[in-house]
Amino acid sequence: MNFTLKVWRQKPGEKGKLVTYDSKDISADASFLEMLDVVNERLIEAGQTPIAFDHDCREGICGMCGCVVNGFAHGHQSGTTLCQLHMREFKDGSVIYIEPWRSKAFPVIADLIVDRSAFDAIITAGGYISIRTGSAPDGNAIPISKDVADAAMDVAECIGCGACVAACPNASAMLFTSAKISQLALLPQGQPERMTRAQRMVRAMEDAGFGACTNHGECEAACPKEISMNNIARLNREFIGASVKK
Amino acid sequence: MKLDSKTPDGPIEKRWDDYKFRLKLVNPANKRKFKIIVVGSGLAGASASATLAELGYNVDCFFYQDSPRRAHSIAAQGGINAAKNYQSDGDSIHRLFYDTVKGGDYRARESNVYRLAQVSNNIIDQCVAQGVPFAREYGGNLANRSFGGAQVSRTFYARGQTGQQLLLGAYSALMAQVNAKKVQLHRRTEMLELVVAEGRARGIVTRNMVTGQIESHAADAVVLATGGYGNVFYLSTNAKGCNVTAAYRAYKKGAGFANPCYTQIHPTCIPVHGEYQSKLTLMSESLRNDGRIWVPKNKGDARVPTQIPENERDYYLERRYPSFGNLVPRDVASRAAKKVCDEGRGVGSTGLGVYLDFSDAVSRLGKDGVRERYGNLFHMYEKITAENPYKVPMRIFPAVHYTMGGLWVDYNLMTTIDGCFAIGEANFSDHGANRLGASALMQGLADGYFILPYTIGDYLATVGNNPLSRDDKHFVKSVEDANGKVSTLLGIKGERTPDSFHRELGKLLWDNCGMARSDESLKSALARIPQIKDEFWQNLKVPGNGRELNQTLEMAGRVADFIDFSEILVKDALARTESCGGHFRVESQTDENEAKRDDAQFSHAAVWEYKGEGSAPERHVEPLSFEYCKPSQRSYK
Ligand SMILES: Cc1cc2nc3c(=O)[nH]c(=O)nc-3n(C[C@H](O)[C@H](O)[C@H](O)COP(=O)(O)OP(=O)(O)OC[C@H]3O[C@@H](n4cnc5c(N)ncnc54)[C@H](O)[C@@H]3O)c2cc1C
Ligand code: FES
């Protein structure tokens, strides 16, 4: 297959621009990142700087990869990370636009790589249950019904890739934040810190420069793990609950 | 090189407790004076960092990804073992211990393995308390499955994403300590050198992957939790960034490297399909609980699988191993697949594949029943191959997956360099020559949560708090070395990319030191590696400079270390003329083509010592003795 790529190139501290590359003789079975590998190998051989992009596991679980492809975070295929998107999903001969996540809270480092440490800051503010190593009771001491465990697992699947932020017109991080808050609010272990957790995490989210949620729903559509927007409603309840009790 | 394993004696059940009692303690007020460097934020590194910080130490944690949550532990699918015996099916600490020693083909230390089985139960408790959403039964108790050939159900799991959930648990504990200002994170930072002065580890030298800055960091102890070296084969189930650099640099500074030839080839991965391929994807081995593995009876049978009648199929694992069937251990299943493909009965366009068939499972459980168990795996398979496994059998083939070899450590998890510890997949400790499924997650967390935090205190209490200044000549020299290497790589200005060398090296190793290894194949690899190395240092091409983000430069540095490291891997395989676990020497097999150990000659760990550039490394041995698990020929018939 052959493609024309329009790729965002940006050096640290400089302004970026779209640059055109030919991407020829690509196997339909290659993943999107393998296609970029092929283009990069050719760029290096030609003495040019290859396109910088983030990736690691290449099996859709580490959350390291991700770009906006033809206007969609992680490309147009739903429920898929960029590393799991295959070239057979594209039309032969087509033009493909590749750009980094765009958000004030995710500054571009170079080309397609952005700084997502703001997500870590949100978790640092309260995305955990405080329990010292070695002080835990027996694993079966607190029964948890299968439904609750399954619901907690549904949200715990978040890979922290940032697609929700990239897709949101307001660059809001509500889906990401609400997924963690929901997981911990559902489980009995999460109850003691429940009230302050939502407040601390939402504050950290605002401090990091993420926008507000105005219910566009783009986040849910872009999420490669298909995490539901209902979690945002739960976050709001947790947050309001906490504010009232205070 | 002195190999004092420090393993305690006495009744095995009491060894760890007695030993812990004898370890020196650092008093709470003094802990905050010590700084510990942890390289790695996977299960081992994150759990160790969090626990050490909770105890009061100051921790600096380094990793090459942008967040600690992305370490490759995240990709583990199947589960984590523990000897809880919640199923009342006859499990016990002793049975987990015995299975692990036997599964490792009697090449691990009994004392270490027993300790691992003992602390396995605390791990589950800890993770549940952190909010890890393990699978549950309807009554609300934790669910288990049997995994990787175990005859009891001792594996805890969170759908097909157990590694992710355990890592997010450890990550949350880590971030709580970041919040408490006890841990400082160094993201997108790669360790390039270990700083050793007068035989003691004093710190590390790193490269900031965003700015290119080479920096040194001093500490009272250094913990390497940098994962396995499976990527030496280029294609593996590891993440693209997994590397041997940190461990290899420690080796060059005097850390013994144990059993580098013990590599695990996982039987159920998606087969290779093209030259551009960048990695291989594992299909969890839990699939073997319900899938049946077969190839056509006849060579070159090109019919689509559904057209091949029952009596012309060879369910070769069920035929050869009636009692374990499709659930034989990984090494056995992998070699059996290779054998049928070597016979010309492999499937798919390359002939390097076998079928994993769910049609019986679909009839028995219904499509929904199968989806409930394996839905996400089927989904992943279909995305990659564009084939629907509910309808046609999956095609699978073995791939490099895990490395049992690693830095040699004593009972304290300390390497042969004082103050340099190794935990998780980076060390060689508990799995012998073959790791059982769901035991790596257990070991990483055991090391990080429950073992290292005790043993490191003994070292710190002994040496006291007297860090070396970063102006010391040892630091200065290590920084110069790291800078020098970067300039050399950039200065070659040849024609070939780092990836092209990596592919070439990987193929050489896979062909000559992969699933089957012979005197001849190993010697031919040993002849070829120096040629690849020479060409690398003459004909490498790395664009850009070292003072900015430069992913080609990062790769080049890792490939350089893989090339050097591959030499000890192959030498180790050549020296060990027996077959054991994942290491199969064609010269050493039983009449039925099973791996044949040679306990008289090889009941030991082989430990390699670096002797300087251009000199042959020296092979040392740590003898192994078995008091509780008497070595027998493994049989899964
Ligand atoms: C696909 C797959 C599935 C698996 N499934 C299972 C399973 O079901 N059950 C099971 O028990 N085991 C499983 N395993 C094995 C298990 O996941 C690993 O052995 C284990 O997670 C390794 O953990 P670790 O902490 O030692 O290393 P990793 O998680 O690999 O972490 C390594 C860390 O070191 C850092 N690092 C590496 N090099 C450097 C450097 N030079 N400088 C700075 N930082 C560095 C990385 O950034 C990372 O943070 C699986 C493995 C794979 C690949
Ligand atoms: S590279 Fe890990 S999710 Fe894509």
GROMACS .gro file of C-alpha atoms in nm, chain A residues 11-12 27-31 33-34 37-38 40-59 61-64 77-81 84-86 88-89 109-110 113-117 119-121 123-147 149-154 156-162 176 180 183-184 187 189 200 224-226, chain B residues 47 50-51 54-56 63-72 74-77 84 86 122 124-142 158-161 164-165 168 171-173 175-180 185 187-188 210 234 237-242 273 276-282 372 379-380 382-386 449-450 495-500 503 541-544 548-552:
model
  206
   11LYS     CA    1   1.162   2.092   1.762
   12PRO     CA    2   1.177   2.186   2.131
   27SER     CA    3   0.215  -0.414   0.409
   28ALA     CA    4  -0.156  -0.411   0.484
   29ASP     CA    5  -0.078  -0.622   0.793
   30ALA     CA    6   0.164  -0.365   0.935
   31SER     CA    7   0.047  -0.170   1.236
   33LEU     CA    8   0.352   0.233   1.425
   34GLU     CA    9   0.528  -0.025   1.207
   37ASP     CA   10   0.905   0.261   1.162
   38VAL     CA   11   0.946   0.192   0.791
   40ASN     CA   12   1.177   0.641   0.981
   41GLU     CA   13   1.424   0.376   0.866
   42ARG     CA   14   1.419   0.537   0.524
   43LEU     CA   15   1.459   0.886   0.672
   44ILE     CA   16   1.762   0.775   0.874
   45GLU     CA   17   1.917   0.611   0.571
   46ALA     CA   18   1.866   0.937   0.382
   47GLY     CA   19   2.040   1.123   0.665
   48GLN     CA   20   1.727   1.301   0.785
   49THR     CA   21   1.584   1.325   1.135
   50PRO     CA   22   1.324   1.054   1.193
   51ILE     CA   23   0.978   1.138   1.326
   52ALA     CA   24   0.974   1.122   1.704
   53PHE     CA   25   0.675   0.938   1.849
   54ASP     CA   26   0.601   0.768   2.181
   55HIS     CA   27   0.540   0.395   2.201
   56ASP     CA   28   0.648   0.098   2.407
   57CYS     CA   29   0.437  -0.216   2.457
   58ARG     CA   30   0.279  -0.208   2.113
   59GLU     CA   31  -0.006  -0.419   2.235
   61ILE     CA   32  -0.191  -0.166   2.722
   62CYS     CA   33   0.092   0.067   2.831
   63GLY     CA   34  -0.078   0.385   2.711
   64MET     CA   35   0.247   0.527   2.578
   77GLN     CA   36  -1.116   0.266   1.455
   78SER     CA   37  -1.306   0.257   1.782
   79GLY     CA   38  -1.172   0.082   2.090
   80THR     CA   39  -0.819   0.075   1.950
   81THR     CA   40  -0.487   0.229   2.044
   84GLN     CA   41  -0.314  -0.180   1.745
   85LEU     CA   42  -0.447   0.003   1.440
   86HIS     CA   43  -0.348  -0.172   1.118
   88ARG     CA   44  -0.552  -0.246   0.622
   89GLU     CA   45  -0.799  -0.006   0.785
  109ILE     CA   46   0.813   1.789   2.362
  110ALA     CA   47   0.903   1.711   2.002
  113ILE     CA   48   0.556   1.344   2.168
  114VAL     CA   49   0.378   1.536   2.445
  115ASP     CA   50   0.441   1.572   2.816
  116ARG     CA   51   0.163   1.391   3.004
  117SER     CA   52   0.305   1.424   3.354
  119PHE     CA   53  -0.188   1.286   3.464
  120ASP     CA   54   0.061   1.163   3.721
  121ALA     CA   55  -0.001   1.482   3.919
  123ILE     CA   56  -0.302   1.052   4.071
  124THR     CA   57  -0.042   1.188   4.314
  125ALA     CA   58  -0.309   1.411   4.462
  126GLY     CA   59  -0.520   1.119   4.578
  127GLY     CA   60  -0.559   0.834   4.330
  128TYR     CA   61  -0.475   0.567   4.584
  129ILE     CA   62  -0.576   0.388   4.899
  130SER     CA   63  -0.329   0.462   5.177
  131ILE     CA   64  -0.224   0.125   5.309
  132ARG     CA   65   0.124   0.046   5.435
  133THR     CA   66   0.298  -0.255   5.292
  134GLY     CA   67   0.248  -0.553   5.518
  135SER     CA   68  -0.047  -0.416   5.712
  136ALA     CA   69  -0.325  -0.563   5.495
  137PRO     CA   70  -0.587  -0.808   5.625
  138ASP     CA   71  -0.650  -1.141   5.453
  139GLY     CA   72  -0.760  -1.103   5.091
  140ASN     CA   73  -1.094  -1.271   5.159
  141ALA     CA   74  -1.163  -1.078   5.481
  142ILE     CA   75  -1.392  -0.836   5.296
  143PRO     CA   76  -1.617  -1.010   5.042
  144ILE     CA   77  -1.690  -0.798   4.736
  145SER     CA   78  -1.974  -0.901   4.511
  146LYS     CA   79  -1.883  -1.005   4.160
  147ASP     CA   80  -2.089  -0.719   4.013
  149ALA     CA   81  -1.564  -0.615   4.132
  150ASP     CA   82  -1.655  -0.625   3.762
  151ALA     CA   83  -1.773  -0.264   3.765
  152ALA     CA   84  -1.450  -0.156   3.935
  153MET     CA   85  -1.252  -0.349   3.677
  154ASP     CA   86  -1.440  -0.184   3.389
  156ALA     CA   87  -0.968   0.029   3.614
  157GLU     CA   88  -0.891  -0.065   3.253
  158CYS     CA   89  -0.797   0.298   3.177
  159ILE     CA   90  -0.447   0.305   3.027
  160GLY     CA   91  -0.382   0.675   3.090
  161CYS     CA   92  -0.299   0.749   2.727
  162GLY     CA   93  -0.458   1.094   2.716
  176PHE     CA   94  -0.941   0.999   3.316
  180LYS     CA   95  -0.987   0.638   3.902
  183GLN     CA   96  -1.286   0.255   4.079
  184LEU     CA   97  -1.193   0.351   4.432
  187LEU     CA   98  -1.472  -0.068   4.638
  189GLN     CA   99  -1.139  -0.039   5.059
  200ARG     CA  100  -0.795   1.662   4.592
  224PRO     CA  101  -0.941   0.296   2.337
  225LYS     CA  102  -1.071   0.110   2.643
  226GLU     CA  103  -1.426   0.239   2.589
  293SER     CA  104   0.677  -0.187   4.491
  296ALA     CA  105   0.693   0.266   4.761
  297THR     CA  106   0.782   0.035   5.049
  300GLU     CA  107   0.705   0.418   5.359
  301LEU     CA  108   0.982   0.294   5.584
  302GLY     CA  109   1.134   0.641   5.578
  309PHE     CA  110   1.254   0.490   3.431
  310TYR     CA  111   1.268   0.548   3.059
  311GLN     CA  112   0.894   0.589   2.992
  312ASP     CA  113   0.701   0.908   3.062
  313SER     CA  114   0.517   0.762   3.360
  314PRO     CA  115   0.600   0.484   3.605
  315ARG     CA  116   0.270   0.318   3.515
  316ARG     CA  117   0.398   0.223   3.169
  317ALA     CA  118   0.669  -0.027   3.268
  318HIS     CA  119   0.630  -0.353   3.080
  320ILE     CA  120   0.165  -0.361   3.255
  321ALA     CA  121   0.142  -0.614   2.971
  322ALA     CA  122   0.120  -0.929   3.181
  323GLN     CA  123  -0.209  -1.096   3.110
  330LYS     CA  124  -0.365  -1.931   4.959
  332TYR     CA  125  -0.874  -2.070   4.887
  368ASN     CA  126   0.099  -1.146   5.169
  370ILE     CA  127  -0.250  -1.098   4.744
  371ASP     CA  128  -0.359  -0.936   5.072
  372GLN     CA  129  -0.161  -0.623   4.994
  373CYS     CA  130  -0.296  -0.590   4.641
  374VAL     CA  131  -0.658  -0.641   4.750
  375ALA     CA  132  -0.614  -0.370   5.012
  376GLN     CA  133  -0.483  -0.132   4.746
  377GLY     CA  134  -0.803  -0.176   4.547
  378VAL     CA  135  -0.679  -0.414   4.278
  379PRO     CA  136  -1.006  -0.545   4.127
  380PHE     CA  137  -0.923  -0.916   4.116
  381ALA     CA  138  -1.182  -1.149   3.967
  382ARG     CA  139  -1.441  -1.259   4.225
  383GLU     CA  140  -1.680  -1.547   4.266
  384TYR     CA  141  -2.051  -1.480   4.304
  385GLY     CA  142  -2.022  -1.518   4.681
  386GLY     CA  143  -1.772  -1.233   4.691
  387ASN     CA  144  -1.455  -1.431   4.748
  388LEU     CA  145  -1.150  -1.409   4.526
  404ALA     CA  146  -0.800  -0.949   3.682
  405ARG     CA  147  -0.954  -1.041   3.346
  406GLY     CA  148  -0.672  -1.067   3.095
  407GLN     CA  149  -0.499  -0.764   3.246
  410GLN     CA  150  -0.186  -0.388   3.447
  411GLN     CA  151  -0.393  -0.401   3.763
  414LEU     CA  152  -0.144   0.025   3.884
  417TYR     CA  153   0.202   0.271   4.104
  418SER     CA  154  -0.067   0.411   4.332
  419ALA     CA  155   0.140   0.320   4.639
  421MET     CA  156   0.243   0.802   4.391
  422ALA     CA  157   0.122   0.824   4.750
  423GLN     CA  158   0.490   0.841   4.847
  424VAL     CA  159   0.558   1.098   4.577
  425ASN     CA  160   0.283   1.301   4.741
  426ALA     CA  161   0.453   1.249   5.077
  431LEU     CA  162   1.055   1.046   4.004
  433ARG     CA  163   1.088   1.015   3.405
  434ARG     CA  164   1.226   0.968   3.053
  456VAL     CA  165   1.440   1.494   2.651
  480TYR     CA  166   1.490  -0.846   1.850
  483THR     CA  167   0.683  -1.022   2.354
  484ASN     CA  168   0.869  -0.749   2.542
  485ALA     CA  169   0.803  -0.381   2.490
  486LYS     CA  170   1.017  -0.205   2.233
  487GLY     CA  171   1.217  -0.024   2.496
  488CYS     CA  172   1.309  -0.325   2.712
  519HIS     CA  173   0.420  -1.239   0.933
  522TYR     CA  174   0.882  -0.499   0.900
  523GLN     CA  175   0.746  -0.664   1.210
  524SER     CA  176   0.851  -0.486   1.526
  525LYS     CA  177   0.735  -0.717   1.803
  526LEU     CA  178   0.543  -1.033   1.879
  527THR     CA  179   0.219  -1.046   2.068
  528LEU     CA  180   0.151  -1.300   2.335
  618GLU     CA  181  -1.673  -1.448   2.905
  625HIS     CA  182  -1.066  -0.938   2.020
  626MET     CA  183  -0.693  -0.863   2.022
  628GLU     CA  184  -0.879  -1.052   1.547
  629LYS     CA  185  -0.747  -0.696   1.541
  630ILE     CA  186  -0.397  -0.813   1.461
  631THR     CA  187  -0.471  -1.093   1.217
  632ALA     CA  188  -0.814  -0.999   1.077
  695TYR     CA  189   0.728  -0.539   4.884
  696PHE     CA  190   0.852  -0.806   5.119
  741GLU     CA  191   2.522   0.368   0.643
  742ARG     CA  192   2.313   0.133   0.859
  743THR     CA  193   2.043   0.204   1.118
  744PRO     CA  194   2.060   0.064   1.473
  745ASP     CA  195   1.745  -0.135   1.401
  746SER     CA  196   1.904  -0.313   1.107
  749ARG     CA  197   1.733  -0.740   1.352
  787LYS     CA  198   2.428   0.578   1.125
  788VAL     CA  199   2.269   0.800   1.391
  789PRO     CA  200   2.133   1.135   1.271
  790GLY     CA  201   2.100   1.440   1.494
  794GLU     CA  202   1.822   1.678   2.234
  795LEU     CA  203   1.558   1.409   2.216
  796ASN     CA  204   1.712   1.151   1.984
  797GLN     CA  205   1.537   0.815   1.971
  798THR     CA  206   1.784   0.672   1.720
   0.00000   0.00000   0.00000
